[in-house]
Amino acid sequence: MTSEPATPADSGAAPDTVALAEVVARQRAELDRLRDLAAMAAVLERAKGAVMTLTGCTPDAADEELRRRAKAGRRTLLEQCWITLGTLAAPQAAPADTPSTAESRADAGTAATVPSSRNPALSEGSSATLAALGKQLVRVATPQELAQCLLEQLTEADTDAVMIYARMPAGGLDLIGHAGIDETLATQWHHVPPLSGVAALDALRAGEPRWLEDLETDRRRYLLIGGPPSRWPTRAWLPLPGAAGGRQGSATDVCIGILRSRTGAFSAEHRDLLQAVARLCAGRLRAFDSHPGGAADAAAESVQAVFDALPGAAMLLTPPPDASAGVEDLRVAAATAQSGVVVGRAGQELVGRRFQECCPALAAEPSLRRGLRRTLTTGEPYESEPFGHQEVVDGIAELSTYSVRAAPLGEGVVLTWVRHGSSDRQEQRLADLQRLGNLGWASWNLLTHEVTWSSQVYALLGRSAESGPVGLTALPDLALPEDRAALDHAIARLLRDGRPFDLPFRIRTTGGLRHLRAVAEAVPDSHGTPVEVHGVIQDLTAQRSAELALVESERAILTQHDVLLAERTLAGRLQDALLPLPTRPVRLAGLRVEVAYLPAQSGIHVGGDWFSAIELADGEALFVVGDVAGHGIDAVATMAQLRFTAKGMVITGSSLTGALARLNRLLLHSRDSHGTATMVLARYDRARRRLLWAQAGHPPPLLLRDGEVRFLDRPAGMLLGASTEPRFQEAEVGLEPGDRVLLYTDGLIERPGETLDRGLKRLADGVLAHHTDETGKLGALLAEVLAGERRDDVCVLDIRVPTEPE
């Protein structure tokens, strides 16, 4: 800054301008003062009239009564006038035969109009707040302005937000004014249904304030209006005093909500202040309802009825009486139902609100502000530039293009939103369709020879846009030689007979071989002669490659199947040669032995289950049942190795445990061995009728004697091929005439999804059910035990001791 004057001292224009500005400022200040005095005078005269009506006193007596009440309550005269107007009650009619004087009527009026208060005496700070609020209420014209005024004036009470609700005829609440909360929150809480547990409704029904000061207790008792409870932990709902039965929006059915971000209880001073504020606001709200405006209301309703019948989004904006107000002060006098698409609220919900409140982003646009100002000033229509606006259609957010038009109507302006059809959007959708479907469209005009291709066709045919499209008859030249004849023939029939075609063909591009599909139809003239051809070119390279890969895979599967089938045949022959099955029961060392072998399936798998049942040179018998892990030729080879080796070891004098130990080393160190195996070795001494047996990780033999079944206790023994230092033990059991012993592989008792104990019990139950079966009837037992799904081979040795010596 500088201390020198902004204009030369000898300039005569500057002093005149400054002086003129000072005069204008003084006149404006005087105008504001006179307007305030006029409003205050109107409030005073209205309050005096109320007292005169209730008491029958003279105007001077009513003025003195108001001043006396204001002095007694330590209030300003304006505050007392608002309180008097807000707490009017219908007078009780005096009986005709009861004399009443002006003094008694004055006393009755005093009792009716002075509200009861817990503590009418306020502190100096609260009195100053009420005085300032009473002065500001003169300028308030709507409940929305009242809420903003309360938020600005109640800083002493730590007020962070204000909500004003009016009780609806159906019992719910309607938000008629708010300040300190955003529009989204106001929209969410615009209507509150008549539910139980709503503090505002509770306060209105009881006619007493509700102080919500403990968040945890209040949230269990009430529905906390106004958003997240943690945002405003303390709240107060204050019903405005008045006579019952008032119409909607009157002080009778209005409740003011005070929302605070601080915790803790309301102090006694703040409670007195807020209740005094409620009494003060009751008079102002009653003034809203009592001003003469029937004709204006009727006109507004007529205008709104016209707007309800109009299509599209439109508003009627009217300026306030103050001509100096800006565009942001324009108010919505009427609105169409379609306004909700753009604004979010429709019809009656917008009426009475400021344009800036309804459309904050639009009202802040400088070009629109200038256009509306010009329309209001000159009457010249205005249309804005198109702009993007996001709207929700069927739950999906879409960006639409709008422009705003303004036209004068009386002292107001009609604002309409024009939605533009988006050709760009359609083009984008078409481009997405071509890209996602990997196809493009083409058109050939047979009269003008004009050819039009989409950009996708150029990409599919591997042709640059600079080279241009090719004619329909030249299209086969782009295909491989072996595909040209079919394409030529299809095009010729289309041009001659108008017959559409759908034909695959191949082309070679810089990216390699490409499989395409051409679909075309002709558009004939009135004589049936084709004059235009529309077609689609689609890329089927990925699909065709998948088909070829599938064919190759099927061929490989068939080849593998043949190999496996040959292997299965070979393994089956080996198994038949190495493990011949007896066709009938055999007699060994005085025992009758029946053998059963059931493969898991008749397919390509051949298992490693095997058995041996031979009579030794000393008259004893050797029984072996084993199971090699896996299937196929390797399993059969390992099975043969174990079978013959075990037989040879026992025949040459090895003990059962010694044979198992040597077989374990054979599996561990033999390169041709096939993993692991389980086995049961049993040697029957005919003279002593003793069965000596040992096992290597195999299920125990089953013994049936005198109608009772038990499984023999297994001696120690590990899986063959699993450990370098296994431990094997022998066990011995005596056999009696009529005994029956079953040696079997695990396929007889194992089933998917069940325990081994359950399989053993099923086998025991089956043997008991068939214990009277004669020799050669082993199939019936196996059919019952193996009912259902089976995944493994089964080998069974059924050994029976005759009841009489042979």
Coordinates of N, CA and C in Angstrom, one line a residue, residues 459-599:
A459 N -8.7 -54.3 -40.1 CA -7.8 -55.0 -39.2 C -7.9 -56.5 -39.4
L460 N -9.2 -57.0 -39.7 CA -9.3 -58.4 -39.9 C -8.7 -58.9 -41.2
L461 N -8.8 -58.1 -42.2 CA -8.3 -58.5 -43.5 C -6.8 -58.2 -43.7
G462 N -6.2 -57.6 -42.6 CA -4.8 -57.2 -42.7 C -4.5 -56.1 -43.8
R463 N -5.5 -55.2 -43.9 CA -5.4 -54.2 -45.0 C -5.4 -52.8 -44.4
S464 N -4.5 -52.0 -44.8 CA -4.4 -50.6 -44.3 C -5.6 -49.7 -44.8
A465 N -6.0 -48.8 -44.0 CA -7.0 -47.9 -44.5 C -6.6 -47.0 -45.7
E466 N -5.3 -46.7 -45.8 CA -4.9 -46.0 -47.0 C -5.1 -46.7 -48.3
S467 N -5.0 -48.1 -48.2 CA -5.2 -48.9 -49.4 C -6.6 -48.9 -49.9
G468 N -7.6 -48.6 -49.0 CA -9.0 -48.5 -49.3 C -9.6 -49.9 -49.3
P469 N -11.0 -49.9 -49.4 CA -11.7 -51.2 -49.4 C -11.6 -51.8 -50.8
V470 N -12.0 -53.1 -50.9 CA -12.1 -53.7 -52.2 C -13.6 -54.0 -52.5
G471 N -13.9 -54.2 -53.8 CA -15.2 -54.5 -54.2 C -15.6 -55.9 -53.8
L472 N -16.9 -56.2 -53.9 CA -17.4 -57.5 -53.5 C -16.9 -58.6 -54.3
T473 N -16.8 -58.4 -55.7 CA -16.3 -59.5 -56.5 C -14.8 -59.6 -56.4
A474 N -14.1 -58.6 -55.8 CA -12.6 -58.8 -55.6 C -12.3 -59.3 -54.3
L475 N -13.3 -59.6 -53.4 CA -13.0 -60.1 -52.1 C -12.4 -61.5 -52.1
P476 N -12.8 -62.4 -53.1 CA -12.1 -63.7 -53.1 C -10.6 -63.7 -53.4
D477 N -10.1 -62.6 -54.0 CA -8.7 -62.5 -54.3 C -7.9 -62.4 -53.0
L478 N -8.5 -62.0 -51.9 CA -7.8 -61.9 -50.6 C -7.6 -63.3 -49.9
A479 N -8.5 -64.3 -50.3 CA -8.5 -65.6 -49.7 C -7.4 -66.5 -50.3
L480 N -7.1 -67.6 -49.6 CA -6.2 -68.6 -50.1 C -6.7 -69.2 -51.3
P481 N -5.8 -69.7 -52.2 CA -6.3 -70.2 -53.5 C -7.3 -71.3 -53.4
E482 N -7.2 -72.2 -52.4 CA -8.1 -73.3 -52.2 C -9.5 -72.9 -51.7
D483 N -9.6 -71.6 -51.2 CA -10.9 -71.2 -50.7 C -11.6 -70.2 -51.7
R484 N -10.9 -69.8 -52.8 CA -11.5 -68.8 -53.6 C -12.7 -69.3 -54.4
A485 N -12.6 -70.5 -54.9 CA -13.7 -71.0 -55.7 C -15.1 -71.0 -55.0
A486 N -15.1 -71.4 -53.7 CA -16.3 -71.4 -53.0 C -16.8 -70.0 -52.7
L487 N -15.9 -69.1 -52.4 CA -16.3 -67.7 -52.2 C -16.8 -67.0 -53.5
D488 N -16.2 -67.3 -54.6 CA -16.6 -66.8 -55.9 C -18.0 -67.2 -56.2
H489 N -18.3 -68.5 -56.0 CA -19.6 -69.1 -56.3 C -20.7 -68.5 -55.4
A490 N -20.4 -68.3 -54.1 CA -21.4 -67.7 -53.2 C -21.7 -66.3 -53.5
I491 N -20.7 -65.5 -53.9 CA -20.9 -64.1 -54.3 C -21.7 -64.0 -55.6
A492 N -21.4 -64.9 -56.5 CA -22.2 -64.9 -57.8 C -23.6 -65.2 -57.6
R493 N -24.0 -66.2 -56.8 CA -25.4 -66.5 -56.5 C -26.0 -65.3 -55.7
L494 N -25.3 -64.6 -54.9 CA -25.9 -63.5 -54.2 C -26.2 -62.4 -55.2
L495 N -25.4 -62.1 -56.1 CA -25.6 -61.0 -57.1 C -26.7 -61.4 -58.1
R496 N -26.7 -62.7 -58.4 CA -27.7 -63.2 -59.4 C -29.1 -63.4 -58.9
D497 N -29.1 -64.1 -57.8 CA -30.4 -64.6 -57.2 C -30.8 -63.9 -55.9
G498 N -29.8 -63.1 -55.4 CA -30.1 -62.4 -54.1 C -30.1 -63.4 -52.9
R499 N -29.4 -64.5 -53.1 CA -29.4 -65.5 -52.0 C -28.2 -65.2 -51.0
P500 N -28.5 -65.0 -49.7 CA -27.5 -64.7 -48.8 C -26.6 -65.9 -48.6
F501 N -25.4 -65.6 -48.0 CA -24.4 -66.7 -47.8 C -23.7 -66.5 -46.5
D502 N -23.3 -67.6 -45.9 CA -22.5 -67.6 -44.7 C -21.4 -68.6 -44.9
L503 N -20.2 -68.1 -45.1 CA -19.1 -69.0 -45.6 C -17.8 -68.7 -44.9
P504 N -17.1 -69.8 -44.5 CA -15.7 -69.6 -43.9 C -14.7 -69.5 -45.0
F505 N -13.6 -68.7 -44.8 CA -12.5 -68.7 -45.7 C -11.3 -68.3 -45.0
R506 N -10.1 -68.5 -45.6 CA -8.8 -68.3 -44.9 C -8.0 -67.2 -45.7
I507 N -7.3 -66.4 -45.0 CA -6.4 -65.5 -45.6 C -5.0 -65.6 -44.9
R508 N -4.0 -65.1 -45.6 CA -2.7 -65.1 -45.0 C -2.3 -63.6 -44.8
T509 N -2.0 -63.2 -43.6 CA -1.6 -61.9 -43.2 C -0.2 -61.9 -42.6
T510 N 0.3 -60.7 -42.3 CA 1.7 -60.7 -41.7 C 1.7 -61.3 -40.4
G511 N 0.5 -61.5 -39.7 CA 0.5 -62.2 -38.4 C 0.3 -63.7 -38.6
G512 N 0.2 -64.2 -39.8 CA 0.0 -65.6 -40.0 C -1.3 -65.9 -40.6
L513 N -1.7 -67.2 -40.6 CA -2.9 -67.7 -41.2 C -4.1 -67.3 -40.3
R514 N -5.1 -66.8 -41.0 CA -6.3 -66.3 -40.2 C -7.5 -66.9 -40.8
H515 N -8.4 -67.5 -40.0 CA -9.7 -68.1 -40.4 C -10.8 -67.1 -40.2
L516 N -11.5 -66.8 -41.3 CA -12.5 -65.7 -41.2 C -13.9 -66.3 -41.6
R517 N -14.9 -65.6 -41.4 CA -16.3 -66.0 -41.7 C -16.9 -64.8 -42.4
A518 N -17.5 -65.0 -43.6 CA -18.2 -63.9 -44.3 C -19.7 -64.2 -44.3
V519 N -20.5 -63.2 -43.9 CA -21.9 -63.3 -43.9 C -22.4 -62.1 -44.7
A520 N -23.3 -62.3 -45.7 CA -23.7 -61.2 -46.5 C -25.2 -61.4 -47.0
E521 N -25.9 -60.3 -47.2 CA -27.2 -60.4 -47.8 C -27.4 -59.2 -48.7
A522 N -28.3 -59.4 -49.7 CA -28.5 -58.3 -50.7 C -29.8 -57.5 -50.4
V523 N -29.8 -56.2 -50.7 CA -30.9 -55.4 -50.6 C -31.5 -55.1 -52.0
P524 N -32.7 -55.6 -52.3 CA -33.2 -55.5 -53.7 C -33.9 -54.2 -53.9
D525 N -34.1 -53.8 -55.2 CA -35.0 -52.7 -55.5 C -36.4 -53.2 -55.6
S526 N -37.3 -52.4 -56.2 CA -38.7 -52.8 -56.3 C -38.9 -53.9 -57.3
H527 N -37.9 -54.2 -58.1 CA -38.0 -55.2 -59.1 C -37.3 -56.5 -58.7
G528 N -36.8 -56.5 -57.5 CA -36.1 -57.6 -57.0 C -34.6 -57.7 -57.4
T529 N -34.1 -56.7 -58.0 CA -32.7 -56.7 -58.4 C -31.8 -56.2 -57.3
P530 N -30.8 -57.0 -56.9 CA -29.9 -56.5 -55.8 C -29.3 -55.2 -56.2
V531 N -29.4 -54.2 -55.3 CA -28.7 -52.9 -55.5 C -27.7 -52.6 -54.4
E532 N -27.7 -53.3 -53.3 CA -26.8 -53.0 -52.3 C -26.6 -54.3 -51.5
V533 N -25.4 -54.5 -51.0 CA -25.0 -55.7 -50.2 C -24.5 -55.3 -48.8
H534 N -25.1 -55.8 -47.8 CA -24.6 -55.6 -46.4 C -23.9 -56.9 -45.9
G535 N -22.8 -56.8 -45.3 CA -22.1 -58.0 -44.9 C -21.3 -57.8 -43.6
V536 N -20.9 -58.9 -43.0 CA -20.2 -58.9 -41.8 C -19.0 -59.9 -41.9
I537 N -17.8 -59.4 -41.5 CA -16.6 -60.3 -41.5 C -16.3 -60.5 -40.1
Q538 N -16.1 -61.8 -39.7 CA -15.8 -62.2 -38.3 C -14.6 -63.1 -38.3
D539 N -13.7 -62.8 -37.3 CA -12.5 -63.6 -37.1 C -12.8 -64.9 -36.3
L540 N -12.6 -66.0 -36.9 CA -12.8 -67.3 -36.2 C -11.5 -68.0 -35.9
T541 N -10.4 -67.3 -35.9 CA -9.1 -68.0 -35.8 C -8.9 -68.7 -34.5
A542 N -9.3 -68.0 -33.4 CA -9.2 -68.6 -32.1 C -10.1 -69.8 -32.0
Q543 N -11.3 -69.7 -32.5 CA -12.2 -70.9 -32.4 C -11.7 -72.0 -33.2
R544 N -11.2 -71.7 -34.5 CA -10.7 -72.8 -35.3 C -9.5 -73.4 -34.7
S545 N -8.6 -72.6 -34.1 CA -7.4 -73.2 -33.5 C -7.8 -74.1 -32.4
A546 N -8.8 -73.7 -31.6 CA -9.3 -74.6 -30.5 C -9.8 -75.9 -31.1
E547 N -10.6 -75.8 -32.2 CA -11.1 -77.1 -32.8 C -10.0 -78.0 -33.3
L548 N -9.0 -77.4 -33.9 CA -7.9 -78.2 -34.4 C -7.1 -78.8 -33.2
A549 N -6.9 -78.0 -32.2 CA -6.2 -78.6 -31.0 C -7.1 -79.7 -30.4
L550 N -8.4 -79.6 -30.4 CA -9.2 -80.6 -29.8 C -9.1 -81.9 -30.7
V551 N -9.1 -81.8 -32.0 CA -8.9 -82.9 -32.9 C -7.6 -83.6 -32.6
E552 N -6.5 -82.9 -32.5 CA -5.2 -83.5 -32.2 C -5.3 -84.1 -30.8
S553 N -5.9 -83.5 -29.8 CA -6.0 -84.1 -28.5 C -6.8 -85.5 -28.6
E554 N -7.9 -85.5 -29.4 CA -8.6 -86.7 -29.5 C -7.8 -87.8 -30.1
R555 N -7.0 -87.4 -31.1 CA -6.2 -88.4 -31.8 C -5.1 -89.0 -30.8
A556 N -4.5 -88.1 -30.0 CA -3.6 -88.5 -29.0 C -4.2 -89.4 -28.0
I557 N -5.4 -89.1 -27.6 CA -6.1 -90.0 -26.6 C -6.4 -91.4 -27.2
L558 N -6.8 -91.4 -28.5 CA -7.1 -92.7 -29.1 C -5.8 -93.5 -29.2
T559 N -4.7 -92.8 -29.5 CA -3.4 -93.5 -29.6 C -3.0 -94.0 -28.3
Q560 N -3.1 -93.2 -27.2 CA -2.8 -93.6 -25.9 C -3.7 -94.8 -25.4
H561 N -5.0 -94.7 -25.8 CA -5.9 -95.8 -25.5 C -5.4 -97.1 -26.1
D562 N -5.0 -97.0 -27.4 CA -4.5 -98.3 -28.0 C -3.3 -98.8 -27.3
V563 N -2.4 -97.9 -26.9 CA -1.2 -98.4 -26.2 C -1.6 -99.0 -24.9
L564 N -2.5 -98.4 -24.1 CA -2.9 -98.9 -22.9 C -3.6 -100.2 -23.0
L565 N -4.4 -100.3 -24.1 CA -5.2 -101.6 -24.3 C -4.2 -102.7 -24.6
A566 N -3.2 -102.4 -25.4 CA -2.2 -103.5 -25.7 C -1.4 -103.9 -24.4
E567 N -1.1 -102.9 -23.6 CA -0.5 -103.2 -22.3 C -1.4 -104.0 -21.5
R568 N -2.6 -103.7 -21.4 CA -3.5 -104.5 -20.6 C -3.7 -105.9 -21.1
T569 N -3.7 -106.0 -22.4 CA -3.8 -107.4 -23.0 C -2.6 -108.2 -22.6
L570 N -1.4 -107.6 -22.8 CA -0.2 -108.3 -22.4 C -0.1 -108.6 -20.9
A571 N -0.5 -107.6 -20.1 CA -0.5 -107.9 -18.7 C -1.5 -109.0 -18.3
G572 N -2.6 -109.0 -18.9 CA -3.6 -110.0 -18.7 C -3.1 -111.4 -19.0
R573 N -2.4 -111.5 -20.2 CA -1.9 -112.8 -20.6 C -0.8 -113.2 -19.6
L574 N 0.1 -112.2 -19.2 CA 1.1 -112.6 -18.2 C 0.5 -113.1 -16.9
Q575 N -0.6 -112.4 -16.5 CA -1.2 -112.8 -15.2 C -1.8 -114.1 -15.3
D576 N -2.5 -114.4 -16.5 CA -3.0 -115.7 -16.7 C -2.0 -116.8 -16.7
A577 N -0.8 -116.5 -17.3 CA 0.2 -117.4 -17.4 C 0.9 -117.7 -16.0
L578 N 1.1 -116.6 -15.3 CA 1.8 -116.6 -14.0 C 0.9 -117.0 -12.8
L579 N -0.4 -116.7 -12.9 CA -1.3 -117.0 -11.8 C -2.5 -117.7 -12.3
P580 N -2.3 -118.9 -12.7 CA -3.5 -119.7 -13.2 C -4.5 -119.9 -12.1
L581 N -5.8 -119.7 -12.3 CA -6.8 -119.9 -11.3 C -7.5 -121.3 -11.5
P582 N -7.6 -122.0 -10.4 CA -8.3 -123.3 -10.4 C -9.7 -123.1 -10.7
T583 N -10.3 -124.0 -11.4 CA -11.7 -123.9 -11.8 C -12.6 -124.5 -10.8
R584 N -12.1 -125.2 -9.8 CA -12.9 -125.9 -8.8 C -12.0 -126.0 -7.5
P585 N -12.6 -126.2 -6.3 CA -11.9 -126.4 -5.1 C -10.9 -127.5 -5.2
V586 N -9.7 -127.3 -4.5 CA -8.6 -128.2 -4.5 C -8.4 -128.7 -3.1
R587 N -7.8 -129.9 -3.0 CA -7.5 -130.5 -1.6 C -6.0 -130.5 -1.4
L588 N -5.6 -129.8 -0.3 CA -4.2 -129.7 0.0 C -4.0 -130.1 1.5
A589 N -3.2 -131.1 1.8 CA -2.8 -131.5 3.2 C -4.1 -131.8 4.0
G590 N -5.1 -132.4 3.4 CA -6.3 -132.7 4.1 C -7.3 -131.5 4.2
L591 N -7.0 -130.4 3.6 CA -7.8 -129.2 3.6 C -8.5 -129.0 2.2
R592 N -9.7 -128.4 2.3 CA -10.3 -128.1 1.0 C -10.2 -126.6 0.8
V593 N -9.6 -126.2 -0.3 CA -9.2 -124.8 -0.6 C -10.0 -124.3 -1.8
E594 N -10.6 -123.2 -1.7 CA -11.3 -122.5 -2.9 C -10.6 -121.2 -3.1
V595 N -10.4 -120.8 -4.3 CA -9.7 -119.6 -4.7 C -10.7 -118.7 -5.5
A596 N -10.7 -117.4 -5.2 CA -11.4 -116.4 -6.0 C -10.6 -115.2 -6.3
Y597 N -10.6 -114.8 -7.6 CA -9.9 -113.6 -8.0 C -10.8 -112.7 -8.8
L598 N -11.0 -111.5 -8.3 CA -11.9 -110.5 -9.0 C -11.1 -109.3 -9.3
P599 N -10.9 -109.0 -10.6 CA -10.3 -107.7 -10.9 C -11.2 -106.5 -10.6

